[in-house]
Short mmCIF file of C-alpha atoms in Angstrom, two decimals:
data_model
loop_
_atom_site.label_atom_id
_atom_site.label_comp_id
_atom_site.label_asym_id
_atom_site.label_seq_id
_atom_site.Cartn_x
_atom_site.Cartn_y
_atom_site.Cartn_z
CA UNK N 23 -49.88 -24.20 0.60
CA UNK N 24 -49.91 -21.48 3.60
CA UNK N 25 -53.80 -21.13 4.68
CA UNK N 26 -55.34 -17.69 3.85
CA UNK N 27 -56.43 -15.09 6.46
CA UNK N 28 -59.97 -15.40 6.65
CA UNK N 29 -61.83 -12.24 5.66
CA UNK N 30 -64.10 -10.68 8.51
CA UNK N 31 -68.00 -10.76 7.49
CA UNK N 32 -69.33 -7.42 6.37
CA UNK N 33 -71.71 -6.94 8.83
CA UNK N 34 -68.81 -6.08 11.21
CA UNK N 35 -68.39 -3.14 9.46
CA UNK N 36 -71.95 -1.96 8.57
CA UNK N 37 -71.98 0.46 11.33
CA UNK N 38 -68.64 1.77 10.89
CA UNK N 39 -67.55 5.36 9.92
CA UNK N 40 -67.16 5.74 6.28
CA UNK N 41 -63.41 6.09 6.82
CA UNK N 42 -63.22 2.58 6.53
CA UNK N 43 -64.91 2.43 2.75
CA UNK N 44 -62.57 2.49 -0.11
CA UNK N 45 -63.52 5.57 -1.50
CA UNK N 46 -64.66 5.78 -5.24
CA UNK N 47 -65.89 2.21 -5.23
CA UNK N 48 -68.77 1.51 -2.92
CA UNK N 49 -67.48 -1.70 -1.68
CA UNK N 50 -66.23 -2.60 2.03
CA UNK N 51 -62.43 -3.76 2.27
CA UNK N 52 -61.24 -5.68 5.05
CA UNK N 53 -58.15 -4.11 7.36
CA UNK N 54 -55.58 -5.82 5.46
CA UNK N 55 -57.15 -4.89 2.10
CA UNK N 56 -57.27 -1.13 2.63
CA UNK N 57 -55.43 1.31 0.80
CA UNK N 58 -53.31 3.66 3.65
CA UNK N 59 -55.28 6.39 4.40
CA UNK N 60 -52.34 8.59 3.43
CA UNK N 61 -52.31 7.12 0.06
CA UNK N 62 -56.19 7.67 -0.26
CA UNK N 63 -55.92 11.43 0.64
CA UNK N 64 -53.48 11.76 -2.10
CA UNK N 65 -55.27 9.67 -4.67
CA UNK N 66 -58.79 9.93 -3.96
CA UNK N 67 -59.08 13.80 -3.24
CA UNK N 68 -56.91 14.84 -6.16
CA UNK N 69 -58.72 16.96 -8.53
CA UNK N 70 -57.21 18.31 -12.02
CA UNK N 71 -57.40 22.14 -13.17
CA UNK N 72 -60.85 22.71 -14.97
CA UNK N 73 -60.47 23.92 -18.46
CA UNK N 74 -56.71 23.87 -18.36
CA UNK N 75 -54.78 21.05 -20.21
CA UNK N 76 -51.90 19.30 -18.51
CA UNK N 77 -48.76 19.55 -20.11
CA UNK N 78 -46.03 16.86 -19.96
CA UNK N 79 -43.30 15.45 -21.46
CA UNK N 80 -45.05 13.40 -23.92
CA UNK N 81 -47.54 16.41 -25.23
CA UNK N 82 -50.50 17.82 -24.24
CA UNK N 83 -53.27 15.69 -22.00
CA UNK N 84 -56.69 17.38 -21.75
CA UNK N 85 -57.57 17.36 -18.02
CA UNK N 86 -60.61 15.28 -16.70
CA UNK N 87 -63.64 17.06 -15.27
CA UNK N 88 -64.25 16.58 -11.72
CA UNK N 89 -63.10 13.99 -9.16
CA UNK N 90 -60.88 11.05 -10.94
CA UNK N 91 -61.42 7.61 -8.89
CA UNK N 92 -58.91 5.20 -9.68
CA UNK N 93 -59.62 1.63 -9.25
CA UNK N 94 -57.87 -0.58 -6.40
CA UNK N 95 -55.27 -1.82 -8.91
CA UNK N 96 -54.41 1.98 -9.62
CA UNK N 97 -53.79 2.45 -5.88
CA UNK N 98 -51.42 -0.62 -5.29
CA UNK N 99 -49.22 0.47 -8.37
CA UNK N 100 -49.17 3.87 -6.65
CA UNK N 101 -47.96 2.23 -3.79
CA UNK N 102 -45.59 -0.26 -5.95
CA UNK N 103 -44.28 2.80 -7.66
CA UNK N 104 -43.07 4.66 -4.61
CA UNK N 105 -40.99 1.75 -3.26
CA UNK N 106 -38.87 1.86 -6.34
CA UNK N 107 -38.98 5.17 -7.28
CA UNK N 108 -36.31 7.39 -5.27
CA UNK N 109 -36.73 11.07 -5.31
CA UNK N 110 -40.01 13.03 -6.12
CA UNK N 111 -43.05 13.40 -3.86
CA UNK N 112 -45.83 10.80 -2.89
CA UNK N 113 -48.20 13.58 -4.53
CA UNK N 114 -46.38 13.61 -7.76
CA UNK N 115 -45.87 9.73 -7.54
CA UNK N 116 -49.44 8.87 -7.04
CA UNK N 117 -50.99 11.65 -9.22
CA UNK N 118 -48.63 10.18 -12.34
CA UNK N 119 -50.17 6.69 -11.09
CA UNK N 120 -53.57 7.75 -11.40
CA UNK N 121 -53.66 8.84 -14.52
CA UNK N 122 -53.42 12.60 -13.86
CA UNK N 123 -49.78 13.13 -14.96
CA UNK N 124 -48.62 11.81 -17.89
CA UNK N 125 -45.68 9.39 -17.94
CA UNK N 126 -42.07 10.11 -18.12
CA UNK N 127 -41.23 9.00 -21.91
CA UNK N 128 -37.52 7.92 -21.80
CA UNK N 129 -37.24 6.51 -18.05
CA UNK N 130 -38.38 3.47 -16.73
CA UNK N 131 -38.39 4.03 -12.76
CA UNK N 132 -36.41 0.55 -11.89
CA UNK N 133 -33.11 0.88 -10.73
CA UNK N 134 -30.52 -2.16 -11.40
CA UNK N 135 -27.38 -2.13 -8.78
CA UNK N 136 -24.07 -3.56 -9.75
CA UNK N 137 -21.49 -4.64 -7.01
CA UNK N 138 -17.73 -3.81 -8.16
CA UNK N 139 -14.59 -3.96 -6.45
CA UNK N 140 -13.13 -1.57 -3.86
CA UNK N 141 -12.02 1.50 -5.89
CA UNK N 142 -13.76 0.79 -8.98
CA UNK N 143 -17.15 2.25 -10.60
CA UNK N 144 -20.21 1.42 -8.83
CA UNK N 145 -22.95 1.25 -11.93
CA UNK N 146 -26.40 2.22 -11.71
CA UNK N 147 -28.63 1.85 -15.07
CA UNK N 148 -31.50 3.26 -15.22
CA UNK N 149 -33.24 1.94 -18.43
CA UNK N 150 -35.94 2.93 -20.72
CA UNK N 151 -36.68 4.18 -24.12
CA UNK N 152 -33.22 5.60 -24.11
CA UNK N 153 -30.82 4.24 -21.78
CA UNK N 154 -28.82 6.15 -19.59
CA UNK N 155 -25.88 5.19 -17.56
CA UNK N 156 -25.58 6.70 -14.31
CA UNK N 157 -22.19 6.01 -12.43
CA UNK N 158 -20.46 7.13 -8.71
CA UNK N 159 -17.18 6.50 -8.08
CA UNK N 160 -16.38 4.90 -4.73
CA UNK N 161 -12.85 6.29 -4.44
CA UNK N 162 -11.66 8.51 -6.98
CA UNK N 163 -8.04 7.86 -8.40
CA UNK N 164 -5.99 9.22 -10.96
CA UNK N 165 -7.71 6.96 -13.61
CA UNK N 166 -11.31 8.07 -12.83
CA UNK N 167 -10.07 11.60 -12.64
CA UNK N 168 -8.52 11.43 -16.31
CA UNK N 169 -11.78 9.64 -17.60
CA UNK N 170 -13.91 12.60 -15.95
CA UNK N 171 -11.63 14.81 -17.74
CA UNK N 172 -11.57 13.25 -21.24
CA UNK N 173 -15.32 12.29 -21.32
CA UNK N 174 -16.29 15.88 -22.22
CA UNK N 175 -13.07 16.54 -24.11
CA UNK N 176 -11.64 18.93 -21.84
CA UNK N 177 -7.69 20.21 -21.86
CA UNK N 178 -6.14 19.79 -18.22
CA UNK N 179 -6.28 23.86 -17.95
CA UNK N 180 -10.14 24.13 -18.96
CA UNK N 181 -10.86 21.17 -16.63
CA UNK N 182 -8.93 22.68 -13.58
CA UNK N 183 -10.92 25.96 -14.27
CA UNK N 184 -14.07 23.93 -14.20
CA UNK N 185 -13.34 22.18 -10.57
CA UNK N 186 -11.85 25.70 -9.69
CA UNK N 187 -8.45 24.10 -8.90
CA UNK N 188 -4.84 24.61 -10.30
CA UNK N 189 -3.72 23.23 -13.40
CA UNK N 190 -0.89 21.32 -11.34
CA UNK N 191 -3.07 19.96 -9.17
CA UNK N 192 -5.04 18.05 -11.92
CA UNK N 193 -1.99 17.04 -13.41
CA UNK N 194 -0.79 15.43 -9.79
CA UNK N 195 -4.15 13.53 -9.96
CA UNK N 196 -3.57 12.12 -13.20
CA UNK N 197 -0.03 11.18 -12.59
CA UNK N 198 -0.95 8.33 -10.18
CA UNK N 199 1.64 9.18 -8.08
CA UNK N 200 1.20 8.01 -4.59
CA UNK N 201 0.04 10.57 -2.08
CA UNK N 202 -1.10 12.59 -4.67
CA UNK N 203 -4.97 11.31 -4.60
CA UNK N 204 -7.94 13.85 -4.31
CA UNK N 205 -8.45 14.96 -0.89
CA UNK N 206 -12.16 13.89 0.54
CA UNK N 207 -13.48 17.36 0.03
CA UNK N 208 -11.73 17.23 -3.75
CA UNK N 209 -13.51 13.98 -3.99
CA UNK N 210 -16.85 15.27 -3.63
CA UNK N 211 -16.39 18.38 -6.17
CA UNK N 212 -15.51 15.53 -8.41
CA UNK N 213 -18.84 13.49 -7.74
CA UNK N 214 -20.85 16.95 -8.15
CA UNK N 215 -19.36 17.43 -11.54
CA UNK N 216 -20.09 13.87 -12.97
CA UNK N 217 -23.65 14.28 -11.71
CA UNK N 218 -23.78 17.44 -13.74
CA UNK N 219 -22.31 16.17 -16.99
CA UNK N 220 -24.70 15.57 -19.65
CA UNK N 221 -25.64 12.04 -20.60
CA UNK N 222 -23.31 11.59 -23.52
CA UNK N 223 -20.39 12.44 -21.14
CA UNK N 224 -21.23 10.18 -18.69
CA UNK N 225 -21.45 7.52 -21.09
CA UNK N 226 -18.40 8.38 -22.31
CA UNK N 227 -16.81 8.35 -18.71
CA UNK N 228 -18.45 4.89 -17.79
CA UNK N 229 -16.77 3.57 -21.28
CA UNK N 230 -13.25 5.08 -20.61
CA UNK N 231 -13.58 3.72 -17.03
CA UNK N 232 -14.51 0.12 -18.27
CA UNK N 233 -12.22 -0.06 -21.24
CA UNK N 234 -9.25 2.08 -19.90
CA UNK N 235 -8.05 -1.06 -17.46
CA UNK N 236 -5.56 -1.57 -19.88
CA UNK N 237 -5.34 1.67 -21.74
CA UNK N 238 -5.29 5.27 -20.42
CA UNK N 239 -7.00 7.11 -23.41
CA UNK N 240 -3.53 7.89 -25.06
CA UNK N 241 -2.63 3.97 -25.87
CA UNK N 242 -0.49 3.57 -22.84
CA UNK N 243 -1.84 0.70 -21.09
CA UNK N 244 -2.83 1.34 -17.62
CA UNK N 245 -2.62 -1.82 -15.42
CA UNK N 246 0.00 -4.13 -13.87
CA UNK N 247 -1.64 -7.24 -15.41
CA UNK N 248 -1.13 -8.91 -18.95
CA UNK N 249 -3.22 -7.17 -21.39
CA UNK N 250 -4.77 -9.88 -23.77
CA UNK N 251 -8.02 -9.74 -24.93
CA UNK N 252 -9.26 -13.16 -24.11
CA UNK N 253 -7.48 -14.98 -26.73
CA UNK N 254 -5.72 -18.14 -25.62
CA UNK N 255 -3.29 -20.45 -27.12
CA UNK N 256 -4.36 -22.89 -29.45
CA UNK N 257 -4.37 -26.49 -28.55
CA UNK N 258 -0.98 -28.14 -28.79
CA UNK N 259 1.16 -25.08 -28.40
CA UNK N 260 2.85 -27.20 -25.49
CA UNK N 261 4.31 -29.56 -28.28
CA UNK N 262 6.41 -26.40 -29.53
CA UNK N 263 7.87 -24.98 -26.66
CA UNK N 264 11.47 -24.84 -27.77
CA UNK N 265 10.30 -22.84 -30.80
CA UNK N 266 8.26 -20.51 -28.54
CA UNK N 267 11.23 -19.67 -26.80
CA UNK N 268 13.00 -19.02 -29.55
CA UNK N 269 10.28 -16.72 -30.73
CA UNK N 270 9.54 -14.94 -27.17
CA UNK N 271 13.66 -14.18 -27.44
CA UNK N 272 13.42 -12.40 -30.53
CA UNK N 273 10.13 -10.57 -29.64
CA UNK N 274 11.61 -8.99 -26.44
CA UNK N 275 14.69 -7.62 -28.91
CA UNK N 276 12.34 -6.11 -31.34
CA UNK N 277 10.42 -4.87 -28.38
CA UNK N 278 13.22 -2.91 -26.69
CA UNK N 279 14.40 -1.31 -30.17
CA UNK N 280 10.27 -0.32 -30.30
CA UNK N 281 10.91 1.21 -26.98
CA UNK N 282 14.08 3.15 -27.70
CA UNK N 283 12.55 4.58 -31.00
CA UNK N 284 9.03 5.17 -30.12
CA UNK N 285 8.81 4.96 -26.28
CA UNK N 286 6.45 3.13 -23.91
CA UNK N 287 3.04 4.04 -25.61
CA UNK N 288 4.03 1.24 -28.57
CA UNK N 289 6.23 -1.04 -26.42
CA UNK N 290 4.44 -1.65 -23.21
CA UNK N 291 1.19 -3.23 -24.78
CA UNK N 292 3.44 -6.13 -26.85
CA UNK N 293 5.35 -6.47 -23.61
CA UNK N 294 2.21 -7.60 -21.79
CA UNK N 295 0.77 -9.79 -24.40
CA UNK N 296 4.09 -11.71 -24.22
CA UNK N 297 3.84 -11.99 -20.56
CA UNK N 298 0.34 -13.24 -21.03
CA UNK N 299 1.50 -16.16 -23.38
CA UNK N 300 4.75 -16.98 -20.98
CA UNK N 301 2.13 -17.35 -17.80
CA UNK N 302 0.24 -19.56 -20.05
CA UNK N 303 2.61 -21.53 -21.24
CA UNK N 304 4.37 -22.19 -17.54
CA UNK N 305 1.61 -24.58 -16.49
CA UNK N 306 2.10 -26.70 -19.65
CA UNK N 307 5.84 -26.58 -19.63
CA UNK N 308 7.87 -29.72 -18.66
CA UNK N 309 11.10 -29.40 -16.37
CA UNK N 310 13.54 -29.68 -19.41
CA UNK N 311 12.42 -25.98 -20.72
CA UNK N 312 10.70 -24.54 -17.50
CA UNK N 313 13.87 -22.79 -16.19
CA UNK N 314 14.39 -21.08 -19.25
CA UNK N 315 10.70 -20.13 -19.76
CA UNK N 316 10.94 -18.58 -16.35
CA UNK N 317 13.77 -16.58 -17.09
CA UNK N 318 12.01 -15.40 -19.98
CA UNK N 319 8.95 -14.35 -17.89
CA UNK N 320 11.53 -12.35 -15.47
CA UNK N 321 13.18 -10.41 -18.17
CA UNK N 322 9.89 -9.32 -19.93
CA UNK N 323 8.83 -8.38 -16.28
CA UNK N 324 11.68 -6.14 -15.60
CA UNK N 325 11.12 -4.66 -19.04
CA UNK N 326 7.27 -4.02 -17.95
CA UNK N 327 8.59 -2.28 -14.67
CA UNK N 328 11.08 0.02 -16.66
CA UNK N 329 8.29 0.90 -19.35
CA UNK N 330 5.75 1.57 -16.61
CA UNK N 331 8.29 3.94 -14.82
CA UNK N 332 8.93 5.81 -17.98
CA UNK N 333 5.12 6.12 -18.39
CA UNK N 334 4.78 7.73 -15.16
CA UNK N 335 3.22 4.74 -13.26
CA UNK N 336 5.42 3.91 -10.60
CA UNK N 337 3.45 1.83 -8.48
CA UNK N 338 3.13 -0.49 -11.58
CA UNK N 339 6.54 -0.64 -12.17
CA UNK N 340 7.31 -1.55 -8.57
CA UNK N 341 4.98 -4.34 -8.81
CA UNK N 342 6.53 -5.62 -11.78
CA UNK N 343 10.07 -5.46 -10.38
CA UNK N 344 8.74 -7.70 -7.33
CA UNK N 345 7.16 -9.94 -10.19
CA UNK N 346 10.80 -9.95 -11.71
CA UNK N 347 12.76 -11.01 -8.64
CA UNK N 348 10.26 -13.49 -7.99
CA UNK N 349 10.98 -15.35 -11.26
CA UNK N 350 14.45 -14.55 -11.06
CA UNK N 351 14.58 -16.67 -7.40
CA UNK N 352 12.59 -19.54 -9.20
CA UNK N 353 15.08 -19.77 -11.97
CA UNK N 354 18.32 -19.47 -9.83
CA UNK N 355 19.39 -16.69 -12.23
CA UNK N 356 22.00 -14.29 -10.68
CA UNK N 357 22.12 -11.77 -13.64
CA UNK N 358 18.56 -11.17 -13.60
CA UNK N 359 18.26 -10.84 -9.73
CA UNK N 360 21.02 -8.25 -10.07
CA UNK N 361 19.22 -6.54 -12.80
CA UNK N 362 16.01 -6.23 -10.72
CA UNK N 363 18.11 -4.90 -7.72
CA UNK N 364 19.45 -2.26 -10.35
CA UNK N 365 15.96 -0.99 -11.21
CA UNK N 366 14.91 -0.64 -7.39
CA UNK N 367 18.11 1.31 -7.43
CA UNK N 368 16.64 3.67 -9.79
CA UNK N 369 13.40 4.06 -8.45
CA UNK N 370 15.57 5.31 -5.12
CA UNK N 371 17.30 7.69 -7.28
CA UNK N 372 13.90 9.35 -8.67
CA UNK N 373 12.75 9.81 -4.96
CA UNK N 374 16.34 11.40 -4.37
CA UNK N 375 17.17 8.73 -1.74
CA UNK N 376 20.88 8.52 -2.02
CA UNK N 377 21.64 6.13 0.78
CA UNK N 378 19.28 3.58 -0.67
CA UNK N 379 20.14 4.14 -4.29
CA UNK N 380 23.77 3.29 -3.29
CA UNK N 381 23.00 0.19 -1.29
CA UNK N 382 20.81 -1.40 -3.81
CA UNK N 383 23.57 -0.67 -6.66
CA UNK N 384 26.03 -2.21 -4.61
CA UNK N 385 23.76 -5.17 -3.68
CA UNK N 386 23.31 -5.59 -7.48
CA UNK N 387 27.03 -5.81 -8.39
CA UNK N 388 27.91 -7.90 -5.41
CA UNK N 389 28.36 -10.83 -7.49
CA UNK N 390 30.32 -8.77 -10.23
CA UNK N 391 32.04 -12.13 -12.01
CA UNK N 392 29.04 -13.45 -12.93
CA UNK N 393 27.58 -9.84 -14.82
CA UNK N 394 28.45 -8.93 -18.34
CA UNK N 395 30.30 -6.00 -19.06
CA UNK N 396 27.44 -3.70 -19.86
CA UNK N 397 25.37 -4.64 -16.83
CA UNK N 398 28.62 -4.07 -14.51
CA UNK N 399 28.61 -0.32 -16.27
CA UNK N 400 24.90 0.26 -15.78
CA UNK N 401 25.30 -0.79 -12.25
CA UNK N 402 28.49 0.97 -11.43
CA UNK N 403 26.99 4.37 -13.28
CA UNK N 404 24.04 4.25 -10.98
CA UNK N 405 26.38 4.04 -8.04
CA UNK N 406 27.87 7.38 -9.43
CA UNK N 407 24.13 8.85 -8.98
CA UNK N 408 23.99 7.90 -5.43
CA UNK N 409 27.23 9.59 -4.58
CA UNK N 410 26.13 12.79 -6.51
CA UNK N 411 22.83 12.70 -4.34
CA UNK N 412 24.80 12.56 -1.61
CA UNK N 413 27.21 15.37 -2.68
CA UNK N 414 30.07 13.44 -3.09
CA UNK N 415 31.80 14.76 -6.25
CA UNK N 416 35.18 13.01 -6.23
CA UNK N 417 33.38 9.59 -5.64
CA UNK N 418 30.70 10.49 -8.32
CA UNK N 419 33.43 10.75 -11.11
CA UNK N 420 35.58 8.13 -10.17
CA UNK N 421 32.57 5.53 -10.66
CA UNK N 422 31.71 7.01 -13.68
CA UNK N 423 35.48 6.74 -15.04
CA UNK N 424 34.92 2.97 -13.83
CA UNK N 425 31.99 2.62 -15.75
CA UNK N 426 33.83 3.51 -18.79
CA UNK N 427 36.06 0.40 -18.72
CA UNK N 428 32.61 -2.12 -19.65
CA UNK N 429 30.94 0.64 -21.75
CA UNK N 430 28.63 -1.33 -24.39
CA UNK N 431 28.49 -0.57 -28.15
CA UNK N 432 24.91 -1.14 -28.91
CA UNK N 433 24.45 1.29 -32.04
CA UNK N 434 21.17 -0.92 -32.90
CA UNK N 435 19.29 -0.39 -30.28
CA UNK N 436 18.05 -3.96 -29.67
CA UNK N 437 19.98 -5.13 -26.71
CA UNK N 438 21.22 -8.22 -28.34
CA UNK N 439 24.15 -8.18 -25.45
CA UNK N 440 21.67 -8.42 -22.99
CA UNK N 441 20.79 -6.22 -19.96
CA UNK N 442 22.98 -2.90 -20.08
CA UNK N 443 23.49 -2.72 -23.58
CA UNK N 444 21.74 0.89 -23.58
CA UNK N 445 25.16 1.95 -21.76
CA UNK N 446 27.19 3.12 -24.24
CA UNK N 447 29.91 5.56 -23.68
CA UNK N 448 27.76 8.74 -24.81
CA UNK N 449 25.13 7.39 -22.27
CA UNK N 450 27.59 7.31 -19.52
CA UNK N 451 28.55 11.16 -20.49
CA UNK N 452 24.86 12.12 -20.53
CA UNK N 453 25.01 10.51 -16.69
CA UNK N 454 27.77 12.55 -15.93
CA UNK N 455 26.01 15.73 -17.15
CA UNK N 456 23.15 14.84 -14.89
CA UNK N 457 25.28 13.95 -12.04
CA UNK N 458 26.92 17.69 -12.76
CA UNK N 459 23.28 19.10 -12.07
CA UNK N 460 22.75 17.07 -8.83
CA UNK N 461 26.17 18.32 -7.48
CA UNK N 462 25.07 21.91 -7.92
CA UNK N 463 27.41 22.53 -10.97
CA UNK N 464 24.68 23.44 -13.88
CA UNK N 465 27.29 25.46 -16.17
CA UNK N 466 29.38 22.07 -16.38
CA UNK N 467 25.78 20.12 -16.96
CA UNK N 468 25.37 22.55 -19.80
CA UNK N 469 28.35 22.43 -21.32
CA UNK N 470 28.65 18.28 -21.37
CA UNK N 471 24.79 18.08 -22.58
CA UNK N 472 25.35 19.69 -25.39
CA UNK N 473 28.28 17.96 -26.35
CA UNK N 474 26.97 14.49 -25.96
CA UNK N 475 23.59 14.97 -27.18
CA UNK N 476 24.07 15.47 -30.96
CA UNK N 477 26.58 12.47 -31.00
CA UNK N 478 23.61 10.06 -30.02
CA UNK N 479 22.71 7.06 -32.50
CA UNK N 480 19.25 7.80 -33.96
CA UNK N 481 17.53 4.73 -32.46
CA UNK N 482 17.92 6.36 -28.89
CA UNK N 483 15.38 8.81 -29.56
CA UNK N 484 13.49 8.77 -26.30
CA UNK N 485 17.07 8.94 -24.34
CA UNK N 486 17.51 12.15 -26.40
CA UNK N 487 14.19 13.67 -25.14
CA UNK N 488 14.99 12.60 -21.22
CA UNK N 489 18.52 14.67 -21.91
CA UNK N 490 16.91 17.42 -23.19
CA UNK N 491 14.71 17.70 -20.40
CA UNK N 492 17.60 17.53 -17.84
CA UNK N 493 19.39 20.06 -20.08
CA UNK N 494 16.47 22.25 -19.48
CA UNK N 495 16.64 22.06 -16.17
CA UNK N 496 20.58 22.96 -15.85
CA UNK N 497 19.90 25.98 -18.13
CA UNK N 498 17.35 27.03 -15.48
CA UNK N 499 19.17 26.11 -12.27
CA UNK N 500 21.80 28.19 -14.35
CA UNK N 501 19.52 31.25 -14.56
CA UNK N 502 19.17 30.92 -18.22
CA UNK N 503 15.67 31.24 -18.76
CA UNK N 504 15.26 31.30 -22.66
CA UNK N 505 17.71 28.20 -23.00
CA UNK N 506 15.55 26.11 -20.67
CA UNK N 507 12.47 26.74 -22.45
CA UNK N 508 13.69 25.99 -25.64
CA UNK N 509 15.30 22.86 -24.43
CA UNK N 510 12.13 21.89 -22.67
CA UNK N 511 10.16 22.41 -26.19
CA UNK N 512 12.42 19.78 -27.62
CA UNK N 513 11.96 17.49 -24.68
CA UNK N 514 8.29 18.23 -24.66
CA UNK N 515 7.93 17.39 -28.41
CA UNK N 516 9.84 13.53 -28.19
CA UNK N 517 7.68 12.56 -24.73
CA UNK N 518 4.52 13.84 -26.10
CA UNK N 519 5.02 11.65 -29.15
CA UNK N 520 6.41 8.77 -27.40
CA UNK N 521 4.55 8.58 -24.14
CA UNK N 522 7.20 9.55 -21.64
CA UNK N 523 5.17 10.65 -18.92
CA UNK N 524 8.55 10.74 -17.19
CA UNK N 525 9.80 13.50 -19.22
CA UNK N 526 6.41 15.42 -19.81
CA UNK N 527 6.12 15.67 -16.08
CA UNK N 528 9.48 17.03 -15.83
CA UNK N 529 8.98 19.28 -18.44
CA UNK N 530 5.73 20.67 -16.92
CA UNK N 531 7.60 21.20 -13.84
CA UNK N 532 9.72 23.39 -15.34
CA UNK N 533 6.86 25.33 -17.04
CA UNK N 534 5.47 25.99 -13.46
CA UNK N 535 9.02 27.50 -12.68
CA UNK N 536 9.18 29.81 -15.52
CA UNK N 537 5.41 31.18 -15.33
CA UNK N 538 6.87 34.42 -14.02
CA UNK N 539 8.73 34.76 -17.34
CA UNK N 540 5.77 34.17 -19.53
CA UNK N 541 6.59 37.65 -21.05
CA UNK N 542 9.52 36.14 -22.82
CA UNK N 543 8.77 34.81 -26.34
CA UNK N 544 10.39 31.16 -25.81
CA UNK N 545 8.57 30.69 -22.33
CA UNK N 546 5.33 31.73 -23.68
CA UNK N 547 5.84 29.15 -26.57
CA UNK N 548 6.52 26.54 -24.00
CA UNK N 549 3.43 27.41 -21.67
CA UNK N 550 1.27 27.16 -24.50
CA UNK N 551 2.63 23.90 -25.66
CA UNK N 552 2.26 22.45 -22.52
CA UNK N 553 -1.49 24.09 -22.43
CA UNK N 554 -2.13 22.01 -25.76
CA UNK N 555 -0.51 18.81 -24.60
CA UNK N 556 -2.81 18.64 -21.50
#
């Protein structure tokens, strides 16, 4: 045991001034035992108002008469309270410790800190009779901004007015687009809005941020990782690898059909669940079945990339394309590698990079003899988009005519013919209409869209929504404002029900361009529906 410091004899202090006496107790204290002078002034010299009750949160407390002289334990408690409670004054802290102020009824003066990963929430839990979770955000992203809006159940328009920013600014933040994060000064505004929210809203915010790793509030997963809820495969699952491979292939076809009918909101979670199963099976799979399982992993990863793209989450889409390419190389699957390059070409077209779109599409079609007909049709029509972005009208239509030679015939919408089965004759003509718009010929685009959209099979409902959105853009470019608004409403209805954020963002952009025509009835209806969708 460590030796204790010896106490000085009492007679050494007998002739000292009275300031060394611990007031109120009539005892002499050693220097290392004395209460600090500042604390003694605040504790020992406090007088409560006479004939006036002290009102606190817990009710009325009669004021003591005269001077309250606390014990040394009370003084020590006051010092400890000041060490753990930040905020407030020493005066209030020590008066409460001395019994002159009522204790807070629902808050304990203890802070619990919790470490988190960069960019995630830092939770500070203050616990007591009624729990309250205080949260701070290290760096605001689209996910946290959306959670802050949804916690008090505000629309985008109301949230933008609350923050004092434009509606489109909030939409940009929540879209998760690279480069669209709040600026440092705006992050401070968001911090303030969170700190001023009531207790219920802060608790909902924390819950949305925790549960939203796989769900962004509208049933669309918001993570680039498999979304299983901790469930693991049963023992002996490795003994049934052939049957599981058949099941996983059938599930993929079912999920493709789900996507065509209902969109990413309902298909993406299923794709991530199957990916989690595959990743759990891979370490226990023997060489005989591993190549086939790796190919399936790449197939599901490519589907996840497409679904994330349609949901407006391009960073996750790019990540899953990279995973698909990795698995394609591991399995030595040239078709899967070509399809991953095709998906990269689509991302370049979304960025309106004509040269990169062309180069990636040509790289995807480099080994054309190994590809199926529908895959070749899809890759060649992607080259047409590159030519259109470069303004090469003749090359655009030549590529589209060439793609018709390999057009698929998939009325069921379940991709039984493999990748590219969606690339039917009707789909190719819709792409031609889009290329007319890119080439600056909106009148030709309108004519073709109006002719082809009614012929789409019912199962391709999501594609119908995309086509209506592009038709609305063509109408706007042609100066036909009312037609643009009506087509925009058709596209928005499908996008909202399917979770196709890509289409919804296109319609929102159209709405911003039509604001100056809000006096027209169709435009007013579109703007109202965009506000309701927000």
